[in-house]
PDB file of C-alpha atoms in Angstrom:
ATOM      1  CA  UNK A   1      53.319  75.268  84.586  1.00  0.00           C
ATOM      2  CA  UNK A   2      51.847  75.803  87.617  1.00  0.00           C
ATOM      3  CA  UNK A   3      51.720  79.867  88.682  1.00  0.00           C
ATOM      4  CA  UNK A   4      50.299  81.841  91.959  1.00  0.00           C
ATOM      5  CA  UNK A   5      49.813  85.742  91.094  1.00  0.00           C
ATOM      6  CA  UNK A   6      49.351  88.337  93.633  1.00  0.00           C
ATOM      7  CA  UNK A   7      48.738  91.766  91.727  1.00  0.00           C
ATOM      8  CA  UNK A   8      48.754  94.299  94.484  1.00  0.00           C
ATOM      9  CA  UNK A   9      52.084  94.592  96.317  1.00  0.00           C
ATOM     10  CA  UNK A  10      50.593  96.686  98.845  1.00  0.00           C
ATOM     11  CA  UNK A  11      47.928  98.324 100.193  1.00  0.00           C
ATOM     12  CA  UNK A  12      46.602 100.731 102.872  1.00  0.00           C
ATOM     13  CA  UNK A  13      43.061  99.992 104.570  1.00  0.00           C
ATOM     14  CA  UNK A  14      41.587 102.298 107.402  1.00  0.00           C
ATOM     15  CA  UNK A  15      41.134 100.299 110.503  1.00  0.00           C
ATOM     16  CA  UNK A  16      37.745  98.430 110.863  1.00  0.00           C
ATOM     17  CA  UNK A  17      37.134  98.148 107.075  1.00  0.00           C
ATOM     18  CA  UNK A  18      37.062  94.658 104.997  1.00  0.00           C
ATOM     19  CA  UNK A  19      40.276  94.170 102.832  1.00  0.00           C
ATOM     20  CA  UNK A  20      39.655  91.634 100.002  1.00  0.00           C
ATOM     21  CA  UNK A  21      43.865  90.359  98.873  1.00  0.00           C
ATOM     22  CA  UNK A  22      43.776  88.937  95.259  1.00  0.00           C
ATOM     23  CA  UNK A  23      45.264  85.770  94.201  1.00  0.00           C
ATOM     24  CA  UNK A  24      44.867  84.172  90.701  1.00  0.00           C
ATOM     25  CA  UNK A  25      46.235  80.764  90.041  1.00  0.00           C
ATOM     26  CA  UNK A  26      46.952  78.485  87.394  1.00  0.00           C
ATOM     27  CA  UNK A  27      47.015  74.977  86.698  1.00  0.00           C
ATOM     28  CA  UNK A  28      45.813  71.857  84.477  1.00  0.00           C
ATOM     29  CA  UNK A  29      45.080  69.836  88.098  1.00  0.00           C
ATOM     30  CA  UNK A  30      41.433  69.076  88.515  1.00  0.00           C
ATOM     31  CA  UNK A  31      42.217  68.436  92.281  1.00  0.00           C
ATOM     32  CA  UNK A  32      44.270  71.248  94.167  1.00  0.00           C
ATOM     33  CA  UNK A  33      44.162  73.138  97.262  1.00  0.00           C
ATOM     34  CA  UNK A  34      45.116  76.593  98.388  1.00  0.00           C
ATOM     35  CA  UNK A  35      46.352  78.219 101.375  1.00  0.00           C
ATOM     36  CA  UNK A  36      47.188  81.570 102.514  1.00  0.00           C
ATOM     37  CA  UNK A  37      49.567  82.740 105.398  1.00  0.00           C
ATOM     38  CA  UNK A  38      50.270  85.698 107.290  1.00  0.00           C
ATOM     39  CA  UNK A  39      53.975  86.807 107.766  1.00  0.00           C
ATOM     40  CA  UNK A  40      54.125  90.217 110.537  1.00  0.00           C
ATOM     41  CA  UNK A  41      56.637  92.005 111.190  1.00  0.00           C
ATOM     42  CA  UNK A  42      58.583  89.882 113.256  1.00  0.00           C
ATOM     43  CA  UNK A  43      59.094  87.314 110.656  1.00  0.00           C
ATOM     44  CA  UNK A  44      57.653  83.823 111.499  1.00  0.00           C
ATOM     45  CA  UNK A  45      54.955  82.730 108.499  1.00  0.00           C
ATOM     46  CA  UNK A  46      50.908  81.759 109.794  1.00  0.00           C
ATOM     47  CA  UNK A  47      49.039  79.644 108.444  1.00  0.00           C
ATOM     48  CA  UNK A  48      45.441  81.492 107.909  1.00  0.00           C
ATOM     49  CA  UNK A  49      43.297  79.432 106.136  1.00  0.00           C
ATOM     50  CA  UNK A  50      42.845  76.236 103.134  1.00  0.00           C
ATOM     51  CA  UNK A  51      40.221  75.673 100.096  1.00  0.00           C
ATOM     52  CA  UNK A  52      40.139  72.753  98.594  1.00  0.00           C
ATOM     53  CA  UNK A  53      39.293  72.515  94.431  1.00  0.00           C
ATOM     54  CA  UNK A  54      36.246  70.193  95.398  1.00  0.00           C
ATOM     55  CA  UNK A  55      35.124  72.038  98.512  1.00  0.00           C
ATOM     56  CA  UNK A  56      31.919  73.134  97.560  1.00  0.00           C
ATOM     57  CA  UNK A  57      31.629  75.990 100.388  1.00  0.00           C
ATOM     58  CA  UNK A  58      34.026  79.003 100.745  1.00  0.00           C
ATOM     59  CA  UNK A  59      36.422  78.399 103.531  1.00  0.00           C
ATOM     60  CA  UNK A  60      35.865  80.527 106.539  1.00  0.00           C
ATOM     61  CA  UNK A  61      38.345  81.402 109.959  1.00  0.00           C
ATOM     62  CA  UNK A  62      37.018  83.728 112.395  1.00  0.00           C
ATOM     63  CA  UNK A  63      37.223  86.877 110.438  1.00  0.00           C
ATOM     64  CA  UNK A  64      38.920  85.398 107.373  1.00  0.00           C
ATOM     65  CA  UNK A  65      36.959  84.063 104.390  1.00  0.00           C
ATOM     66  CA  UNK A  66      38.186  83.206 101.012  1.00  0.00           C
ATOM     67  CA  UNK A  67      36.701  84.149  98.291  1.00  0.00           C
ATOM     68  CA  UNK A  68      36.671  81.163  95.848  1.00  0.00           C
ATOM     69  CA  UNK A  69      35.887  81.280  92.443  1.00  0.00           C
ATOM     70  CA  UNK A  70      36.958  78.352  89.897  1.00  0.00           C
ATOM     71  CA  UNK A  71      36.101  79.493  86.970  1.00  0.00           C
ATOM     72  CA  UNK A  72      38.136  82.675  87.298  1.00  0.00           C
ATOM     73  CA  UNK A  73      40.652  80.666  88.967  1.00  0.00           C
ATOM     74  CA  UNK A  74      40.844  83.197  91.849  1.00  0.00           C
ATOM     75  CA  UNK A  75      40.789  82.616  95.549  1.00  0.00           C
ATOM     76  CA  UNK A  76      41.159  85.862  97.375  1.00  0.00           C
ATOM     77  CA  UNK A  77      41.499  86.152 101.449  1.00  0.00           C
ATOM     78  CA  UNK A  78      38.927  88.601 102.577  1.00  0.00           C
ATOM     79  CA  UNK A  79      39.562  89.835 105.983  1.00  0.00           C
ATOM     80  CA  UNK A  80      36.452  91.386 107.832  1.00  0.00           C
ATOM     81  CA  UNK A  81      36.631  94.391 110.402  1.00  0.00           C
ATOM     82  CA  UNK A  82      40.470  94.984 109.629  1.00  0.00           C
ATOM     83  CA  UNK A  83      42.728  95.489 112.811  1.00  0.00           C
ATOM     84  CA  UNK A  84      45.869  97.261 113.490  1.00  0.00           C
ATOM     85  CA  UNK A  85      47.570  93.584 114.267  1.00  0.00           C
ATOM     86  CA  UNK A  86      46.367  92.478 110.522  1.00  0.00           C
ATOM     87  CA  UNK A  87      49.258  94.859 109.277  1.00  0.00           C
ATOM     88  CA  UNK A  88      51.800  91.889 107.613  1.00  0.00           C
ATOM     89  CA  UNK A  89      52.362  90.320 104.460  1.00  0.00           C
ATOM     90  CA  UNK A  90      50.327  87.998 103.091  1.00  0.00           C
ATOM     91  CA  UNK A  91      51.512  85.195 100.407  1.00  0.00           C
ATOM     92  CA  UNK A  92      48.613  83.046  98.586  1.00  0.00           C
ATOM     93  CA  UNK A  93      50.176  79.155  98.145  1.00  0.00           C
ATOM     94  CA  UNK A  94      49.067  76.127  96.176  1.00  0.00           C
ATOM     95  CA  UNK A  95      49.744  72.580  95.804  1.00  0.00           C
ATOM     96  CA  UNK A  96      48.057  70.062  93.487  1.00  0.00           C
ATOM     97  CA  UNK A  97      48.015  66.429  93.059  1.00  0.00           C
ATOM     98  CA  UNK A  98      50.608  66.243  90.584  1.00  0.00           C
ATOM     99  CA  UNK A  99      52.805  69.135  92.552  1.00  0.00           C
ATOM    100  CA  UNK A 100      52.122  68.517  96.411  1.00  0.00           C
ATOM    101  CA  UNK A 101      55.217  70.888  96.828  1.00  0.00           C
ATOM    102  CA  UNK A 102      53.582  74.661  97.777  1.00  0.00           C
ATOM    103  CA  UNK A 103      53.917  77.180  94.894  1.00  0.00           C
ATOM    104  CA  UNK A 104      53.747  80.699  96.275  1.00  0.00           C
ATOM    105  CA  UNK A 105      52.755  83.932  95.233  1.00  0.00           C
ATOM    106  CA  UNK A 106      55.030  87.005  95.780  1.00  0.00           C
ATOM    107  CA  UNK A 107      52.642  88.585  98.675  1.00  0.00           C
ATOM    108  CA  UNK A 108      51.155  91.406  99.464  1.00  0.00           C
ATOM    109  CA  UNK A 109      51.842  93.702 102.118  1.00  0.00           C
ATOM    110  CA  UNK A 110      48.821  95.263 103.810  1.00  0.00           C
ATOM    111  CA  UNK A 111      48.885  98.336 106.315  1.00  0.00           C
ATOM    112  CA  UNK A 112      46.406  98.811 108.355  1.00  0.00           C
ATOM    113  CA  UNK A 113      45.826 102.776 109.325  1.00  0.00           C
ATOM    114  CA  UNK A 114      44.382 103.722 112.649  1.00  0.00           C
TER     115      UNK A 114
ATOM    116  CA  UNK B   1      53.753  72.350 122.681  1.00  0.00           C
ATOM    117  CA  UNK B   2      53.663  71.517 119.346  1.00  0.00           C
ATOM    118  CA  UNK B   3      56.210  73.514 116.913  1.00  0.00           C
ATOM    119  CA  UNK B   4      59.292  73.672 114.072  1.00  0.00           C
ATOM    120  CA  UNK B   5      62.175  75.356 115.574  1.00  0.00           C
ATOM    121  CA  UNK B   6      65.563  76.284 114.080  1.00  0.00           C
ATOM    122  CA  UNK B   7      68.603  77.486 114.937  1.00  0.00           C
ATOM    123  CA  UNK B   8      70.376  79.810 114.951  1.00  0.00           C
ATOM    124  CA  UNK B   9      67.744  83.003 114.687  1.00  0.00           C
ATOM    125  CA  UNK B  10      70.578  84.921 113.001  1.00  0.00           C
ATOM    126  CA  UNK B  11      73.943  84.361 111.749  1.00  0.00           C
ATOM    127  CA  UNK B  12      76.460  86.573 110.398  1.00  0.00           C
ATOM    128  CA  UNK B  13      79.010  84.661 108.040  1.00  0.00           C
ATOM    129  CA  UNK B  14      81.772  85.473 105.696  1.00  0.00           C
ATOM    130  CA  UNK B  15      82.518  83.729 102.565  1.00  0.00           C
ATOM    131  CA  UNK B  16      83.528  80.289 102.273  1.00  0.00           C
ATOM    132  CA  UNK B  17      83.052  79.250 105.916  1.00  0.00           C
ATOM    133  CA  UNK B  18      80.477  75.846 106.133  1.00  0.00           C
ATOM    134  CA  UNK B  19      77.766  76.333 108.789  1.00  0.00           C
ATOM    135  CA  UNK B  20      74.582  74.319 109.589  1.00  0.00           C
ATOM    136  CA  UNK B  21      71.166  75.244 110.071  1.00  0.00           C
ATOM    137  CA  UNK B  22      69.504  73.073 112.245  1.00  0.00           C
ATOM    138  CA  UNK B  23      65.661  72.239 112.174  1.00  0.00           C
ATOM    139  CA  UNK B  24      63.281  69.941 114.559  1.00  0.00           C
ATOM    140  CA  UNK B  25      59.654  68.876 114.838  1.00  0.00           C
ATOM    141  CA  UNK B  26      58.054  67.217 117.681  1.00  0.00           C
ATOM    142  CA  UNK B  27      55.350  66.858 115.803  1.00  0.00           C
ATOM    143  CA  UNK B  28      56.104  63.437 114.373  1.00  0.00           C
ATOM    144  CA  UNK B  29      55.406  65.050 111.020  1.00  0.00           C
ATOM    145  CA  UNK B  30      56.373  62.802 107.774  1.00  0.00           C
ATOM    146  CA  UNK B  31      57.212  65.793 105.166  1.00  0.00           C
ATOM    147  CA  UNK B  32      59.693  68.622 105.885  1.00  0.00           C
ATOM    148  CA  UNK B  33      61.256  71.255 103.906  1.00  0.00           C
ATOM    149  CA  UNK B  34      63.756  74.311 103.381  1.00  0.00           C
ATOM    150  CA  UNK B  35      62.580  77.613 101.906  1.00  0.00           C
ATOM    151  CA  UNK B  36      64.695  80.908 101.490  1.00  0.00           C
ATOM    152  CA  UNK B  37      62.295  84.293 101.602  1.00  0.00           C
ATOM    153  CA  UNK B  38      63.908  86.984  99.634  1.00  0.00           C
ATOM    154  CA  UNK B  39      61.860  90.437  98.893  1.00  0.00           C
ATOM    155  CA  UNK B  40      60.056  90.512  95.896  1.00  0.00           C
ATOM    156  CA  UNK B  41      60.518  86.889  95.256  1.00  0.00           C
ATOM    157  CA  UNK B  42      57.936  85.129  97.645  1.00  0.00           C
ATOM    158  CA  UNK B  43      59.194  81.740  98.940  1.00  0.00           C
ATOM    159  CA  UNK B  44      61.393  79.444  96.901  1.00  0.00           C
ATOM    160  CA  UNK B  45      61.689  75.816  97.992  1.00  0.00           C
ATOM    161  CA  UNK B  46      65.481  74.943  98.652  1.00  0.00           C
ATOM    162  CA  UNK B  47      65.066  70.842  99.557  1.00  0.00           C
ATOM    163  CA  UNK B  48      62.961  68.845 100.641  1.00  0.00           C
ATOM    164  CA  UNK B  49      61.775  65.549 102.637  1.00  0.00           C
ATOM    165  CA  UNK B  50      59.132  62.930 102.301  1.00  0.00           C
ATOM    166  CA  UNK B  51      60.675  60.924 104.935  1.00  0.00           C
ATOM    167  CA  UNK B  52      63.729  59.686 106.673  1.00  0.00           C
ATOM    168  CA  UNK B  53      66.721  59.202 104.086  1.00  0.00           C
ATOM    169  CA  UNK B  54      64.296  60.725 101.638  1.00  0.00           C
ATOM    170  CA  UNK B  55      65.355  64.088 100.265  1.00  0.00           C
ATOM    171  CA  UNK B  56      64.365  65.505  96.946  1.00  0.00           C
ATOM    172  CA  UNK B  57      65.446  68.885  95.344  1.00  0.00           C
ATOM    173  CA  UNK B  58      62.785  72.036  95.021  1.00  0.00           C
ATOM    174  CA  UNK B  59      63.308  75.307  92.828  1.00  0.00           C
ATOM    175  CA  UNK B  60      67.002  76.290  94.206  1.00  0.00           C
ATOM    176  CA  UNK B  61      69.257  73.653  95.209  1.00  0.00           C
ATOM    177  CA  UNK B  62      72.404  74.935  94.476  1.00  0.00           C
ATOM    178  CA  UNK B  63      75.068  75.878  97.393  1.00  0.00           C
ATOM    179  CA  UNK B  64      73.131  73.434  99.736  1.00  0.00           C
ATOM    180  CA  UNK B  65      72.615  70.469 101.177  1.00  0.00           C
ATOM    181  CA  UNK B  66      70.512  68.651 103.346  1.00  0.00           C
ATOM    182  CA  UNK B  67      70.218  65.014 105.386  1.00  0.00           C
ATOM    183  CA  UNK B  68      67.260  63.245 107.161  1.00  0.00           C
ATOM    184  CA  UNK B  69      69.298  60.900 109.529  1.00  0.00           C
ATOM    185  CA  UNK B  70      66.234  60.825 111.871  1.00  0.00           C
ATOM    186  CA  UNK B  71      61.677  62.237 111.496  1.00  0.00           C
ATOM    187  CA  UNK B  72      62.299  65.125 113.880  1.00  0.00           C
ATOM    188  CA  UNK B  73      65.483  66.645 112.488  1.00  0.00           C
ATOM    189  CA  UNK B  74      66.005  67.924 108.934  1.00  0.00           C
ATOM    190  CA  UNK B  75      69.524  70.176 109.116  1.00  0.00           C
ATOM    191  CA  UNK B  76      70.374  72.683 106.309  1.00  0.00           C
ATOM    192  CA  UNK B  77      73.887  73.046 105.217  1.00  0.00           C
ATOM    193  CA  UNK B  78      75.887  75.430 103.084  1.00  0.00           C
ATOM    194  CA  UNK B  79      79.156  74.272 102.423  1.00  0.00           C
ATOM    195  CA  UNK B  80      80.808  77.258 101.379  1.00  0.00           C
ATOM    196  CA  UNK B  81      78.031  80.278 101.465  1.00  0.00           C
ATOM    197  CA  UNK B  82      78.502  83.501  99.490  1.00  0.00           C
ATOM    198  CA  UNK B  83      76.618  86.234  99.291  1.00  0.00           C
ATOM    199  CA  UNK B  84      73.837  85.587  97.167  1.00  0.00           C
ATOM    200  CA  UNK B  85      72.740  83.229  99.578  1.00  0.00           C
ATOM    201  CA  UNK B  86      71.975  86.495 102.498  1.00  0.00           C
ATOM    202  CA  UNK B  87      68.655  85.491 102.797  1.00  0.00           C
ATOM    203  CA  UNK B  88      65.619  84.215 105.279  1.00  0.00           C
ATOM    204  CA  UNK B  89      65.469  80.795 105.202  1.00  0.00           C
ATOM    205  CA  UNK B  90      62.359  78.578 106.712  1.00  0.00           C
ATOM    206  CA  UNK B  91      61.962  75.261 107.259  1.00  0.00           C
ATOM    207  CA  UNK B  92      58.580  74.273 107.416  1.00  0.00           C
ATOM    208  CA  UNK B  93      57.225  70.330 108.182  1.00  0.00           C
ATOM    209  CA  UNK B  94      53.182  68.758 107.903  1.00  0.00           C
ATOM    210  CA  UNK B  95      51.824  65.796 108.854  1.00  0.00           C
ATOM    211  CA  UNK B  96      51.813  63.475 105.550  1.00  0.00           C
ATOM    212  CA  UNK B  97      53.644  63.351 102.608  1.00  0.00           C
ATOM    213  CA  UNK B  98      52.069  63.819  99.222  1.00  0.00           C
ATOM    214  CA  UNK B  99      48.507  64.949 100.546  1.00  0.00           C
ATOM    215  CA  UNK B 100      47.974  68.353  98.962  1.00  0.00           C
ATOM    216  CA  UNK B 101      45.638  69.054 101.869  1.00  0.00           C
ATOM    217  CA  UNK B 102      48.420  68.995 104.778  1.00  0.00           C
ATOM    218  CA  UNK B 103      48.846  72.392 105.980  1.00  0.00           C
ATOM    219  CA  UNK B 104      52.702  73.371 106.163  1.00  0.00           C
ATOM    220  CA  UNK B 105      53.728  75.104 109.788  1.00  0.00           C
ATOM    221  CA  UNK B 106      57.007  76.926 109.912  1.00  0.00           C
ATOM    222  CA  UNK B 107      59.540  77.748 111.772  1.00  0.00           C
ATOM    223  CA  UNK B 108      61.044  80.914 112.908  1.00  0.00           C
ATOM    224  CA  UNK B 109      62.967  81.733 110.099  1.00  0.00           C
ATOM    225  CA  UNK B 110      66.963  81.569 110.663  1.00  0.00           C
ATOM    226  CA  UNK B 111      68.373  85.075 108.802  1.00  0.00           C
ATOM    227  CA  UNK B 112      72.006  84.717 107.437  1.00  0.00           C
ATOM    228  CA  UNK B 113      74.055  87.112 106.335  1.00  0.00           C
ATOM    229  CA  UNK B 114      77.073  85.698 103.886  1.00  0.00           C
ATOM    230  CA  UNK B 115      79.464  88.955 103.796  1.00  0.00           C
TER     231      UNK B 115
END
């Protein structure tokens, strides 16, 4: 069965440091992709950035990079020079050929300290 | 501009009483879909849509029901809610079916109370 883990419910970064969120996955799929969003406080969910199984560079978006390793199955967001507006939840999601339909992780809420 | 939007925002219910959430895309987007966010619990996928008259259950159908009469509108409906169904729901659409590559943009989220 396909599975998307997020070990750290929370976490508390001082402003202007990197944040690295974890996100393990599993899956028999050879060809998959994975996403992760941002949900603030207000609610709506944003889409942040994708990696594809067969991309062969790291996926980068203005200060967010994701950290991509297959053989660990693990694609963690990395979020450079943290700001007070990067306080939110953020869910890891993946789909697959066989399972186009978004699995998500539980999410981690990050708080960003002045 | 481009967007999902639902209605209502919020809605306070009792027991037992249908309602509809309503969800459109001017996007022309093929593939839409119903989440409900509850803490802990991440998003589970309610129903969803690969294109008109198309509809498919996800993870947690039960209580609801869904139609896609037209592309743009993909309406959520709970014909007699209780309370276990208090919740944030989402519907999200993307541009193709079946492409695990389409990114999924939501809506608003539409939180219901069932008392």
């Amino acid at each position: 069965a396909q599975k998307i883990t997020q070990t750290q419910p929370g976490m508390f970064v001082q402003e202007k440091e990197a944040v690295t969120l974890d996100c393990t996955y599993d899956t028999s799929d050879q060809s998959y992709g994975l996403f992760w969003y941002k949900q603030p406080s207000s609610g709506e969910m944003i889409f942040l950035i994708y990696q594809g199984s067969y991309d062969e560079q790291n996926a980068t978006e203005g200060r967010y990079s994701l950290n991509f390793q297959k053989a660990r199955k693990s694609a963690n967001l990395v979020i450079s020079a943290s700001q007070l507006g990067d306080s939110a939840m953020y869910f890891c999601a993946m789909s697959s050929d066989s399972n186009y339909q978004l699995i998500w992780g539980a999410g981690t809420k990050l708080i960003i300290k002045p | 501009e481009a967007q999902v939007t639902q209605n209502p925002r919020y809605l306070i219910t009792v027991t037992g009483k249908k309602l509809t959430v309503t969800c459109s895309q001017n996007m022309n987007h093929e593939y839409m879909s119903w989440y409900r966010q509850d803490p802990g619990l991440g998003l589970r996928q309610i129903y969803y849509s690969m294109n008109v008259e198309v509809t498919d259950k996800g993870d947690v159908p039960e209580g609801y029901k869904v139609s896609r009469k037209e592309k743009r509108n993909f309406p959520l409906i709970l014909e007699s809610p209780s309370p276990n169904q208090t919740s944030l729901y989402f519907c999200a659409s993307s541009f193709r079916t079946g492409v695990k590559s389409d990114t999924q943009y939501f809506g608003p989220g539409t939180r219901l109370t069932v008392l």
